[in-house]
Amino acid sequence: MQALRLVGTYLRIGVQAELQYRSNVLFSVVQSLVAVGTSLAVLALVFSHTDDLGGWSGSELLVVMGVYVLLGGVLRSVVQPSMTQLMDDVQHGTLDFVLTKPADAMLLVSIRRIELWQAVDVLVGAGIVGYALTRLDTRPGALAVAGFAVALALGVVVLWAFWLLLTTAAFWVVRTDSLVELLSGMYQAGRWPVTIYPGWLRIGFTFLVPLAFAITVPAQALTGRLSGWLLLGAAAFTVALVAVTRWVWTLGVRAYSGASA
Amino acid sequence: METAIRVRDLRKTFRVPERDAGLAASVRSLVRRRYREVHAVAGVSVDVAPGEVVGFLGPNGAGKTTTLKMLSGLLVPTSGEVSVLGHEPSRREKAYLGRMTLVMGNRNQLQWDIPALDSFELNRAVYRIPEADFRRTRDELVELLEIGDLVRKPVRTLSLGERMKAEVAAALLHRPQVLFLDEPTIGLDIGAQKRLRGFVAEYNRRHGAAVLLTSHYMADVQALCPRVVVIDHGQVLFDGGLRELTARFSPHQTITVQLATPGADLSGYGTVVPADEGRVAVQVPKAQTSAVAARLLADHAVTDLTIEDPPIEDVIEQAFADRSAVAS
């Protein structure tokens, strides 16, 4: 409860800060449209040659793309800015201020920065998903939509935990500038359903880079591919990932000794 | 009386990788790392009473910041005992963190793009300060620091001095009982230093918080700290009043006179040292000061005479230069 209130206050102040930069909204919209346009062109190109990609139809892949854009918006608006700030803090020793606060430090570092206008992608992604749904042969039922909501929430948690896990590596490596590019590169692989990748890559994406659970599972829910067991598995995986992240975070804090030490 | 801070034989040793210069040595160090042990803090013991303001002095690398970090729970001591307000800092218990604060002059915690008032709001949530208390404390701090207009502007538009005042306000919203101030006045102009100093003194008077302050500006120390702890190479060189520090490390005083007929040679009274135009200054052993002053007054037509301790900077420098004197 207390944690929720803390998150609420941080989000509110973060949004207030971002409202000062209204001109950024235009930039974000243009950026988002260009990215989505490119992706749609690729998708159209692929389906001008074939009707089916690894068992997914064009409209179904559009659902995947919608989820990809939506979660990408969450990633770039909330998760990534805070992680960049965390790396900065480790480098400049200002993490000291976080660690001397009477609140959970792992929670604090996760909500400290917001880039509100990047959340344009959340709306665009939702729009794509909505449009794709109108083109599907079978509309998802209430259960499928509920499964989608749960899977999407799990996806947000997975992305956050995974990003935090890798960023915590900054504690040991001190400065990993390329980490952000590396992570966004990996995230881009998620624009296609994990199931179309060859077996060895798929396992890598699912367990090493948990994109499958983050992006593909919500899309599977809307396209009649999600079983209860798969959702349960995704939930178990999410819990495990958060636990590992927590453990590595604790190790990281223990190893952290301040930039001037 | 209970102590606010109690430190016994505190030690912190870092293992730092070490290698010679050059490519070959770099490659070698990839395979086999050599480590060197650095004793950043090597047996510090100190007690600070509630409401006491203590100046923590020492050259760069003396172990001041490392000690402060152990006191604030950021570093785990290699050995020794630390207790602050009855807590062991390295456990980082919320009950402890909520009663102390850390201010670092060269690092800021306020968010850059938003007004300080919004950052205060964040701290209210983090420290779970009840709304009424928060308003009262905030308004008091804003008034004492005279930052009423500034807290509404984005922090990035503030000058260094203004920002530091806002930083201090943010750090005190939860009314901490122990303050660790690491170079709080660094880089500020004289006026801003003075105002911040005045504020710390007033805060201490009003709320009786224990303050441990490090600073390179002796004016800070002279204005705020009746007691100083001098540390060098991780060990306490001196712990006591500023006056005793001067007595201990500077056995001389300087007598400066203005003579009715300038030009007399005073080298017979002591060591002649440079002085302002029209004045002559002699340095004499402290025990002889009054005798020499009396002789000067008797022998010459003196129009003005002053007796001064050397500047505190010189005393400290003397203390570091003369560590053997401490051992005795």
Coordinates of C-alpha atoms in Angstrom, one line a residue:
Chain A
M1 CA 0.0 0.0 0.0
Q2 CA 2.8 2.4 1.1
A3 CA 4.8 1.3 -2.0
L4 CA 1.8 2.0 -4.3
R5 CA 1.4 5.5 -2.8
L6 CA 5.1 6.1 -3.4
V7 CA 4.9 4.9 -7.0
G8 CA 1.8 7.1 -7.4
T9 CA 3.6 10.2 -6.1
Y10 CA 6.7 9.6 -8.3
L11 CA 4.6 9.1 -11.4
R12 CA 2.6 12.2 -10.7
I13 CA 5.7 14.4 -10.2
G14 CA 7.3 12.7 -13.3
V15 CA 4.3 13.5 -15.5
Q16 CA 4.4 17.1 -14.1
A17 CA 8.0 17.5 -15.1
E18 CA 7.3 16.2 -18.6
L19 CA 4.4 18.5 -19.2
Q20 CA 7.0 21.3 -19.3
Y21 CA 8.3 19.9 -22.6
R22 CA 5.2 20.0 -24.7
S23 CA 7.1 20.4 -27.9
N24 CA 8.4 16.9 -27.4
V25 CA 5.0 15.4 -28.0
L26 CA 5.2 16.4 -31.7
F27 CA 8.6 14.8 -32.0
S28 CA 7.4 11.6 -30.3
V29 CA 4.3 11.4 -32.6
V30 CA 6.4 11.7 -35.7
Q31 CA 9.0 9.3 -34.4
S32 CA 6.3 6.8 -33.6
L33 CA 4.6 7.1 -37.0
V34 CA 7.8 6.7 -38.9
A35 CA 8.7 3.5 -36.9
V36 CA 5.2 2.1 -37.2
G37 CA 5.0 2.9 -40.9
T38 CA 8.3 1.1 -41.6
S39 CA 7.1 -1.9 -39.7
L40 CA 3.8 -2.0 -41.6
A41 CA 5.7 -1.7 -44.9
V42 CA 7.8 -4.7 -44.0
L43 CA 4.8 -6.7 -42.9
A44 CA 3.0 -5.8 -46.2
L45 CA 6.1 -6.8 -48.2
V46 CA 6.3 -10.2 -46.4
F47 CA 2.6 -10.9 -47.0
S48 CA 2.7 -9.9 -50.6
H49 CA 4.8 -13.2 -51.1
T50 CA 3.0 -15.5 -48.6
D51 CA -0.2 -15.8 -46.6
D52 CA 1.3 -17.5 -43.7
L53 CA 4.5 -17.0 -41.6
G54 CA 5.2 -19.8 -39.3
G55 CA 1.5 -20.4 -38.8
W56 CA 0.6 -16.7 -38.3
S57 CA -1.6 -14.8 -40.7
G58 CA -1.0 -11.2 -41.6
S59 CA -3.7 -9.9 -39.2
E60 CA -2.4 -12.1 -36.4
L61 CA 1.1 -10.7 -37.0
L62 CA -0.4 -7.3 -36.8
V63 CA -1.6 -8.1 -33.3
V64 CA 2.0 -9.1 -32.4
M65 CA 3.2 -5.8 -33.8
G66 CA 0.6 -3.9 -31.8
V67 CA 1.7 -5.5 -28.6
Y68 CA 5.3 -4.9 -29.6
V69 CA 4.7 -1.2 -30.1
L70 CA 2.6 -0.9 -27.0
L71 CA 5.1 -2.5 -24.7
G72 CA 7.9 -0.6 -26.5
G73 CA 6.1 2.5 -25.4
V74 CA 6.0 1.4 -21.7
L75 CA 9.7 0.4 -22.0
R76 CA 10.8 3.8 -23.4
S77 CA 8.6 6.0 -21.3
V78 CA 9.0 4.4 -17.8
V79 CA 11.6 1.6 -17.7
Q80 CA 14.4 2.8 -19.8
P81 CA 14.6 6.4 -18.5
S82 CA 14.9 5.2 -14.9
M83 CA 17.5 2.6 -15.9
T84 CA 19.6 5.2 -17.7
Q85 CA 19.3 7.4 -14.6
L86 CA 20.4 4.4 -12.5
M87 CA 23.6 3.9 -14.6
D88 CA 24.2 7.7 -14.3
D89 CA 23.8 7.5 -10.5
V90 CA 26.2 4.6 -10.2
Q91 CA 28.7 6.5 -12.3
H92 CA 28.4 9.8 -10.4
G93 CA 28.0 8.3 -6.9
T94 CA 24.5 9.9 -6.5
L95 CA 23.1 6.5 -5.9
D96 CA 24.1 7.2 -2.3
F97 CA 21.1 9.4 -2.0
V98 CA 18.8 6.5 -3.0
L99 CA 20.5 4.1 -0.7
T100 CA 20.2 6.4 2.3
K101 CA 16.4 6.7 1.9
P102 CA 14.1 4.8 4.1
A103 CA 12.3 3.2 1.2
D104 CA 13.0 0.1 -0.9
A105 CA 15.9 1.2 -3.1
M106 CA 15.1 -1.2 -5.9
L107 CA 11.6 0.3 -6.2
L108 CA 12.9 3.8 -6.0
V109 CA 15.4 3.4 -8.8
S110 CA 12.7 1.9 -11.0
I111 CA 10.3 4.9 -11.0
R112 CA 12.5 7.9 -10.8
R113 CA 12.2 9.1 -14.4
I114 CA 9.5 9.2 -16.9
E115 CA 9.5 10.2 -20.5
L116 CA 5.8 10.9 -20.9
W117 CA 5.7 11.5 -24.6
Q118 CA 7.3 8.2 -25.4
A119 CA 4.0 6.8 -24.1
V120 CA 2.5 7.9 -27.4
D121 CA 3.5 4.4 -28.6
V122 CA 1.3 2.9 -25.9
L123 CA -1.7 4.5 -27.6
V124 CA -0.5 3.7 -31.1
G125 CA 0.2 0.1 -30.2
A126 CA -3.3 -0.2 -28.6
G127 CA -4.7 1.2 -31.8
I128 CA -2.9 -1.3 -34.0
V129 CA -4.1 -4.2 -31.8
G130 CA -7.7 -2.8 -32.0
Y131 CA -7.5 -2.5 -35.7
A132 CA -6.0 -6.0 -36.1
L133 CA -8.8 -7.5 -34.0
T134 CA -11.4 -6.2 -36.5
R135 CA -9.6 -8.1 -39.3
L136 CA -9.2 -11.5 -37.4
D137 CA -11.3 -14.4 -38.6
T138 CA -12.4 -15.2 -35.1
R139 CA -13.0 -12.5 -32.6
P140 CA -11.4 -13.2 -29.2
G141 CA -14.0 -13.9 -26.4
A142 CA -14.1 -12.4 -22.9
L143 CA -11.8 -15.1 -21.5
A144 CA -9.2 -14.4 -24.2
V145 CA -9.3 -10.7 -23.5
A146 CA -8.9 -11.4 -19.8
G147 CA -5.9 -13.6 -20.6
F148 CA -4.5 -10.9 -22.8
A149 CA -4.7 -8.4 -20.0
V150 CA -3.0 -10.7 -17.5
A151 CA -0.3 -11.6 -20.1
L152 CA 0.3 -8.0 -20.9
A153 CA 0.7 -7.1 -17.2
L154 CA 3.1 -10.0 -16.8
G155 CA 4.9 -8.7 -19.9
V156 CA 5.4 -5.3 -18.3
V157 CA 6.8 -6.8 -15.2
V158 CA 9.1 -9.1 -17.2
L159 CA 10.5 -6.3 -19.2
W160 CA 11.1 -4.1 -16.1
A161 CA 12.8 -7.0 -14.2
F162 CA 14.9 -8.0 -17.1
W163 CA 16.1 -4.4 -17.9
L164 CA 16.8 -3.9 -14.2
L165 CA 18.7 -7.2 -14.0
L166 CA 21.0 -6.2 -16.8
T167 CA 21.3 -2.6 -15.6
T168 CA 22.4 -3.9 -12.2
A169 CA 25.4 -5.3 -14.0
A170 CA 26.4 -1.7 -14.2
F171 CA 27.3 -2.0 -10.6
W172 CA 30.1 -4.3 -11.5
V173 CA 31.1 -3.1 -14.9
V174 CA 30.8 0.5 -13.7
R175 CA 29.9 1.9 -17.1
T176 CA 28.0 0.0 -19.7
D177 CA 27.0 2.7 -22.2
S178 CA 26.3 0.2 -24.9
L179 CA 23.8 -1.7 -22.7
V180 CA 20.9 0.5 -23.8
E181 CA 21.6 -0.1 -27.5
L182 CA 22.1 -3.8 -26.9
L183 CA 18.8 -4.1 -25.1
S184 CA 16.8 -2.1 -27.6
G185 CA 18.4 -4.3 -30.4
M186 CA 17.2 -7.4 -28.6
Y187 CA 13.8 -5.9 -28.1
Q188 CA 13.4 -5.3 -31.8
A189 CA 13.6 -9.1 -32.4
G190 CA 10.3 -9.2 -30.5
R191 CA 8.3 -7.6 -33.4
W192 CA 7.9 -11.2 -34.8
P193 CA 6.3 -13.9 -32.8
V194 CA 9.0 -16.0 -31.0
T195 CA 7.5 -19.2 -32.6
I196 CA 8.7 -18.3 -36.1
Y197 CA 12.4 -18.3 -35.0
P198 CA 14.4 -21.5 -35.3
G199 CA 14.4 -23.7 -32.2
W200 CA 17.8 -22.6 -30.7
L201 CA 17.0 -18.9 -31.2
R202 CA 13.5 -19.4 -29.7
I203 CA 14.9 -20.9 -26.5
G204 CA 17.4 -18.0 -26.3
F205 CA 14.7 -15.4 -26.6
T206 CA 12.4 -17.0 -24.2
F207 CA 14.8 -17.7 -21.4
L208 CA 17.7 -15.4 -22.0
V209 CA 15.8 -12.5 -23.4
P210 CA 12.3 -13.1 -22.1
L211 CA 10.7 -11.5 -25.1
A212 CA 8.4 -14.5 -25.7
F213 CA 6.6 -14.0 -22.4
A214 CA 6.6 -10.2 -22.8
I215 CA 5.3 -9.9 -26.4
T216 CA 4.3 -13.1 -27.9
V217 CA 2.2 -14.5 -25.0
P218 CA -0.3 -11.5 -25.0
A219 CA -0.6 -11.8 -28.7
Q220 CA -1.2 -15.5 -28.4
A221 CA -4.0 -14.8 -26.0
L222 CA -5.9 -12.7 -28.6
T223 CA -5.3 -15.2 -31.5
G224 CA -6.6 -18.3 -29.7
R225 CA -3.1 -19.8 -29.0
L226 CA -3.0 -19.3 -25.3
S227 CA -3.7 -22.3 -23.0
G228 CA -4.2 -21.9 -19.2
W229 CA -0.9 -23.8 -18.7
L230 CA 1.0 -21.4 -20.9
L231 CA -0.3 -18.5 -18.9
L232 CA 0.5 -20.2 -15.6
G233 CA 4.0 -20.9 -17.0
A234 CA 4.4 -17.3 -17.9
A235 CA 3.3 -16.2 -14.4
A236 CA 5.8 -18.7 -12.8
F237 CA 8.5 -17.4 -15.1
T238 CA 7.7 -13.8 -14.1
V239 CA 7.9 -14.6 -10.4
A240 CA 11.2 -16.4 -10.9
L241 CA 12.7 -13.6 -12.9
V242 CA 11.7 -11.0 -10.3
A243 CA 13.2 -13.1 -7.6
V244 CA 16.5 -13.5 -9.5
T245 CA 16.5 -9.7 -10.2
R246 CA 16.0 -9.0 -6.5
W247 CA 18.8 -11.3 -5.6
V248 CA 21.2 -9.8 -8.1
W249 CA 20.2 -6.3 -7.0
T250 CA 21.0 -7.2 -3.4
L251 CA 24.4 -8.4 -4.5
G252 CA 24.9 -5.3 -6.5
V253 CA 24.1 -3.0 -3.6
R254 CA 26.5 -5.0 -1.4
A255 CA 29.3 -4.6 -4.0
Y256 CA 28.6 -0.9 -4.5
S257 CA 30.9 1.3 -2.6
G258 CA 30.5 4.7 -4.0
A259 CA 32.3 6.3 -6.9
S260 CA 34.9 8.1 -4.8
A261 CA 35.8 5.0 -2.7
Chain B
M1 CA 23.9 11.3 28.4
E2 CA 23.5 8.9 25.5
T3 CA 25.7 9.4 22.5
A4 CA 24.3 10.2 19.1
I5 CA 27.3 8.7 17.3
R6 CA 29.6 6.2 18.8
V7 CA 32.5 4.8 16.8
R8 CA 35.1 2.4 18.1
D9 CA 38.3 1.3 16.3
L10 CA 36.6 1.7 13.0
R11 CA 38.5 0.3 10.0
K12 CA 37.8 0.1 6.3
T13 CA 40.3 -1.6 4.0
F14 CA 39.8 -1.6 0.2
R15 CA 41.4 -4.1 -2.2
V16 CA 42.3 -2.2 -5.3
P17 CA 43.7 -3.7 -8.5
E18 CA 47.2 -2.5 -9.2
R19 CA 49.4 -2.7 -12.3
D20 CA 52.5 -1.1 -13.8
A21 CA 52.3 1.2 -16.7
G22 CA 52.5 -0.1 -20.3
L23 CA 50.8 -2.5 -22.6
A24 CA 52.6 -5.6 -21.4
A25 CA 51.6 -4.9 -17.8
S26 CA 48.0 -4.3 -18.9
V27 CA 47.9 -7.7 -20.6
R28 CA 49.5 -9.4 -17.7
S29 CA 47.0 -7.9 -15.3
L30 CA 44.2 -9.4 -17.4
V31 CA 45.5 -12.8 -16.5
R32 CA 46.7 -12.3 -13.0
R33 CA 45.5 -9.3 -11.1
R34 CA 47.7 -7.9 -8.3
Y35 CA 45.9 -6.3 -5.5
R36 CA 47.0 -3.7 -3.0
E37 CA 45.3 -3.1 0.3
V38 CA 44.4 0.4 1.0
H39 CA 43.6 1.2 4.6
A40 CA 41.2 4.1 4.1
V41 CA 40.1 4.2 7.7
A42 CA 42.5 2.6 10.1
G43 CA 41.2 2.7 13.7
V44 CA 39.0 5.7 14.2
S45 CA 37.2 6.1 17.6
V46 CA 35.0 9.0 18.3
D47 CA 31.8 10.0 20.2
V48 CA 29.4 12.7 19.3
A49 CA 26.7 13.8 21.7
P50 CA 23.2 14.7 20.7
G51 CA 23.1 18.4 19.6
E52 CA 26.9 18.6 19.2
V53 CA 28.4 20.1 16.0
V54 CA 31.7 18.4 15.2
G55 CA 34.1 19.5 12.4
F56 CA 35.7 16.6 10.7
L57 CA 39.0 17.8 9.1
G58 CA 41.7 16.3 7.1
P59 CA 43.4 16.5 3.7
N60 CA 41.9 14.8 0.6
G61 CA 42.1 11.0 1.0
A62 CA 42.4 11.2 4.7
G63 CA 39.4 8.9 5.2
K64 CA 36.7 11.5 6.0
T65 CA 34.3 10.5 3.3
T66 CA 34.8 6.8 3.8
T67 CA 34.0 7.3 7.5
L68 CA 30.9 9.3 6.7
K69 CA 29.8 6.6 4.3
M70 CA 30.2 4.0 7.0
L71 CA 28.2 6.2 9.4
S72 CA 25.4 6.6 6.9
G73 CA 25.3 2.9 6.0
L74 CA 26.7 3.1 2.5
L75 CA 29.8 1.2 3.3
V76 CA 30.1 -1.9 5.5
P77 CA 33.1 -1.5 7.9
T78 CA 35.9 -4.0 7.6
S79 CA 36.0 -4.1 11.4
G80 CA 35.2 -2.0 14.4
E81 CA 32.0 -0.8 15.9
V82 CA 29.6 1.9 14.7
S83 CA 26.4 2.9 16.4
V84 CA 24.3 5.9 15.4
L85 CA 21.2 6.7 17.3
G86 CA 21.4 3.2 18.6
H87 CA 21.4 1.6 15.1
E88 CA 24.1 -0.2 13.2
P89 CA 24.2 1.9 10.0
S90 CA 25.3 -0.9 7.7
R91 CA 22.0 -2.7 8.3
R92 CA 20.3 0.2 6.6
E93 CA 17.2 -0.2 8.7
K94 CA 14.4 2.2 7.7
A95 CA 14.1 3.3 11.3
Y96 CA 17.6 4.5 11.1
L97 CA 17.6 6.0 7.6
G98 CA 14.5 8.0 8.5
R99 CA 16.3 9.7 11.3
M100 CA 19.5 10.8 9.6
T101 CA 20.5 12.7 6.5
L102 CA 23.4 13.0 4.2
V103 CA 24.3 16.1 2.3
M104 CA 27.1 16.1 -0.2
G105 CA 28.1 19.5 -1.6
N106 CA 29.4 18.2 -4.9
R107 CA 26.4 15.9 -5.7
N108 CA 22.8 16.8 -5.9
Q109 CA 19.7 14.8 -5.3
L110 CA 17.1 17.3 -6.4
Q111 CA 15.6 16.5 -9.8
W112 CA 17.0 18.8 -12.4
D113 CA 13.9 19.6 -14.5
I114 CA 11.3 20.2 -11.8
P115 CA 11.0 22.8 -9.1
A116 CA 12.4 22.0 -5.7
L117 CA 8.9 22.0 -4.3
D118 CA 8.1 18.9 -6.3
S119 CA 11.2 17.2 -5.2
F120 CA 10.2 18.0 -1.6
E121 CA 6.9 16.2 -2.3
L122 CA 8.9 13.1 -3.4
N123 CA 10.8 13.2 -0.1
R124 CA 7.6 13.5 1.8
A125 CA 6.4 10.3 0.2
V126 CA 9.7 8.5 0.8
Y127 CA 10.0 9.5 4.4
R128 CA 6.2 9.2 5.0
I129 CA 6.0 12.6 6.6
P130 CA 2.5 13.4 7.8
E131 CA 1.1 16.2 5.7
A132 CA 0.8 18.8 8.5
D133 CA 4.3 18.1 9.8
F134 CA 5.6 18.3 6.2
R135 CA 4.0 21.7 5.6
R136 CA 5.3 23.1 8.9
T137 CA 8.8 21.9 8.4
R138 CA 8.9 22.9 4.7
D139 CA 7.7 26.4 5.5
E140 CA 10.1 26.8 8.3
L141 CA 13.1 25.7 6.2
V142 CA 12.0 27.8 3.2
E143 CA 11.8 30.8 5.5
L144 CA 15.1 30.2 7.3
L145 CA 17.0 29.6 4.1
E146 CA 15.2 32.5 2.3
I147 CA 14.3 30.4 -0.7
G148 CA 10.6 31.3 -1.0
D149 CA 10.8 32.4 -4.7
L150 CA 13.4 29.8 -5.7
V151 CA 11.6 26.6 -4.8
R152 CA 9.0 27.2 -7.6
K153 CA 11.6 27.4 -10.4
P154 CA 13.1 24.4 -12.1
V155 CA 16.2 23.4 -10.2
R156 CA 18.4 23.7 -13.4
T157 CA 17.7 27.5 -13.5
L158 CA 19.1 28.1 -10.0
S159 CA 22.6 29.3 -9.2
L160 CA 24.9 26.9 -7.3
G161 CA 24.3 28.7 -4.1
E162 CA 20.6 28.7 -4.5
R163 CA 20.5 25.1 -5.5
M164 CA 22.6 24.1 -2.4
K165 CA 20.1 25.8 -0.1
A166 CA 17.3 23.9 -1.8
E167 CA 19.3 20.7 -1.5
V168 CA 19.7 21.3 2.3
A169 CA 16.0 22.0 2.7
A170 CA 15.2 18.7 0.9
A171 CA 17.6 16.8 3.1
L172 CA 16.0 18.2 6.3
L173 CA 12.3 17.8 5.6
H174 CA 12.1 14.7 7.8
R175 CA 13.7 16.5 10.7
P176 CA 16.7 14.2 11.0
Q177 CA 18.5 14.0 14.4
V178 CA 21.9 13.3 12.8
L179 CA 23.3 15.3 9.9
F180 CA 26.2 14.3 7.9
L181 CA 27.3 17.2 5.9
D182 CA 30.1 16.5 3.4
E183 CA 31.6 19.7 2.1
P184 CA 28.2 21.5 2.0
T185 CA 29.7 24.8 1.1
I186 CA 32.1 23.7 -1.6
G187 CA 32.2 26.0 -4.6
L188 CA 29.8 28.6 -3.0
D189 CA 30.7 32.3 -2.9
I190 CA 31.6 33.8 0.4
G191 CA 28.1 35.3 1.0
A192 CA 26.3 32.0 0.2
Q193 CA 28.8 30.1 2.5
K194 CA 28.0 32.5 5.3
R195 CA 24.3 32.2 4.9
L196 CA 24.4 28.4 4.8
R197 CA 26.6 28.3 7.9
G198 CA 24.2 30.6 9.7
F199 CA 21.4 28.3 8.8
V200 CA 23.2 25.1 10.0
A201 CA 23.9 26.9 13.3
E202 CA 20.2 28.0 13.6
Y203 CA 18.9 24.5 12.7
N204 CA 21.2 22.9 15.3
R205 CA 20.0 25.4 17.9
R206 CA 16.3 24.9 17.2
H207 CA 16.3 21.1 16.8
G208 CA 19.3 19.9 18.7
A209 CA 20.5 17.7 15.9
A210 CA 24.0 16.2 16.0
V211 CA 26.0 17.5 13.1
L212 CA 29.2 16.0 11.6
L213 CA 30.6 18.4 9.1
T214 CA 33.5 18.1 6.7
S215 CA 34.8 21.2 5.0
H216 CA 37.9 22.6 3.5
Y217 CA 36.8 26.1 4.4
M218 CA 38.1 26.8 7.9
A219 CA 35.6 29.7 8.2
D220 CA 32.9 27.0 8.2
V221 CA 34.6 25.1 11.0
Q222 CA 35.4 28.2 13.0
A223 CA 31.8 29.5 12.8
L224 CA 30.1 26.1 13.5
C225 CA 32.3 23.7 15.3
P226 CA 33.4 24.1 18.9
R227 CA 35.0 20.7 18.6
V228 CA 37.1 19.3 15.7
V229 CA 38.3 15.9 14.9
V230 CA 41.4 15.9 12.7
I231 CA 42.0 12.8 10.7
D232 CA 44.9 11.8 8.5
H233 CA 45.8 8.5 6.9
G234 CA 42.7 7.0 8.3
Q235 CA 43.6 7.8 11.9
V236 CA 42.5 10.5 14.4
L237 CA 45.3 13.0 14.9
F238 CA 43.4 15.3 17.2
D239 CA 40.0 15.4 18.9
G240 CA 39.1 18.5 21.0
G241 CA 38.4 22.2 20.9
L242 CA 39.6 24.5 18.2
R243 CA 41.5 26.5 20.8
E244 CA 43.3 23.4 22.0
L245 CA 44.1 22.5 18.5
T246 CA 45.9 25.8 18.0
A247 CA 47.7 25.4 21.4
R248 CA 48.8 21.9 20.6
F249 CA 50.0 22.4 17.0
S250 CA 51.1 26.0 17.0
P251 CA 53.4 26.9 19.9
H252 CA 53.8 30.5 18.6
Q253 CA 51.8 33.7 18.6
T254 CA 52.4 36.7 16.5
I255 CA 52.8 40.2 18.0
T256 CA 52.2 43.0 15.6
V257 CA 53.1 46.6 16.6
Q258 CA 52.8 50.0 15.0
L259 CA 55.6 52.3 16.2
A260 CA 55.6 56.0 16.5
T261 CA 59.0 56.1 14.9
P262 CA 59.2 53.4 12.3
G263 CA 62.4 51.6 11.3
A264 CA 63.4 50.1 14.6
D265 CA 65.0 46.6 14.5
L266 CA 62.8 44.2 16.5
S267 CA 64.7 41.0 15.7
G268 CA 65.9 40.9 19.3
Y269 CA 62.3 40.1 20.5
G270 CA 61.5 37.2 18.2
T271 CA 61.4 36.1 14.6
V272 CA 60.4 39.0 12.4
V273 CA 57.7 38.0 9.9
P274 CA 56.1 40.0 7.1
A275 CA 53.4 42.4 8.1
D276 CA 51.2 45.2 6.7
E277 CA 52.7 48.5 5.6
G278 CA 53.9 50.5 8.6
R279 CA 53.7 47.6 11.0
V280 CA 56.2 45.2 12.3
A281 CA 55.4 41.6 13.3
V282 CA 57.4 39.2 15.4
Q283 CA 56.6 35.6 16.1
V284 CA 57.3 34.5 19.7
P285 CA 56.8 31.3 21.7
K286 CA 53.4 31.4 23.3
A287 CA 54.7 31.2 26.9
Q288 CA 56.7 34.3 26.4
T289 CA 54.1 36.4 24.6
S290 CA 53.1 38.6 27.5
A291 CA 56.6 39.2 28.6
V292 CA 57.8 40.1 25.1
A293 CA 54.7 42.4 24.7
A294 CA 55.5 44.1 27.9
R295 CA 59.1 44.7 26.9
L296 CA 58.1 46.0 23.5
L297 CA 55.7 48.5 25.2
A298 CA 58.5 49.6 27.7
D299 CA 61.3 49.9 25.1
H300 CA 59.4 51.6 22.2
A301 CA 56.8 54.2 21.6
V302 CA 54.1 51.8 20.5
T303 CA 50.9 53.3 19.1
D304 CA 49.1 50.0 18.5
L305 CA 49.8 46.4 19.5
T306 CA 47.9 43.1 18.7
I307 CA 48.5 39.5 19.6
E308 CA 47.2 36.8 17.3
D309 CA 47.1 33.1 17.0
P310 CA 48.2 31.9 13.6
P311 CA 45.4 31.3 11.0
I312 CA 43.6 28.0 11.6
E313 CA 44.7 26.8 8.1
D314 CA 48.3 27.1 9.1
V315 CA 47.7 25.3 12.4
I316 CA 46.1 22.4 10.5
E317 CA 48.9 22.3 8.0
Q318 CA 51.3 22.2 10.9
A319 CA 49.4 19.3 12.4
F320 CA 49.7 17.2 9.2
A321 CA 53.3 18.2 8.7
D322 CA 54.1 17.2 12.3
R323 CA 52.5 13.9 12.9
S324 CA 55.2 12.8 15.3
A325 CA 54.3 15.6 17.6
V326 CA 50.9 14.0 18.1
A327 CA 52.3 10.6 18.9
S328 CA 54.2 12.0 21.9

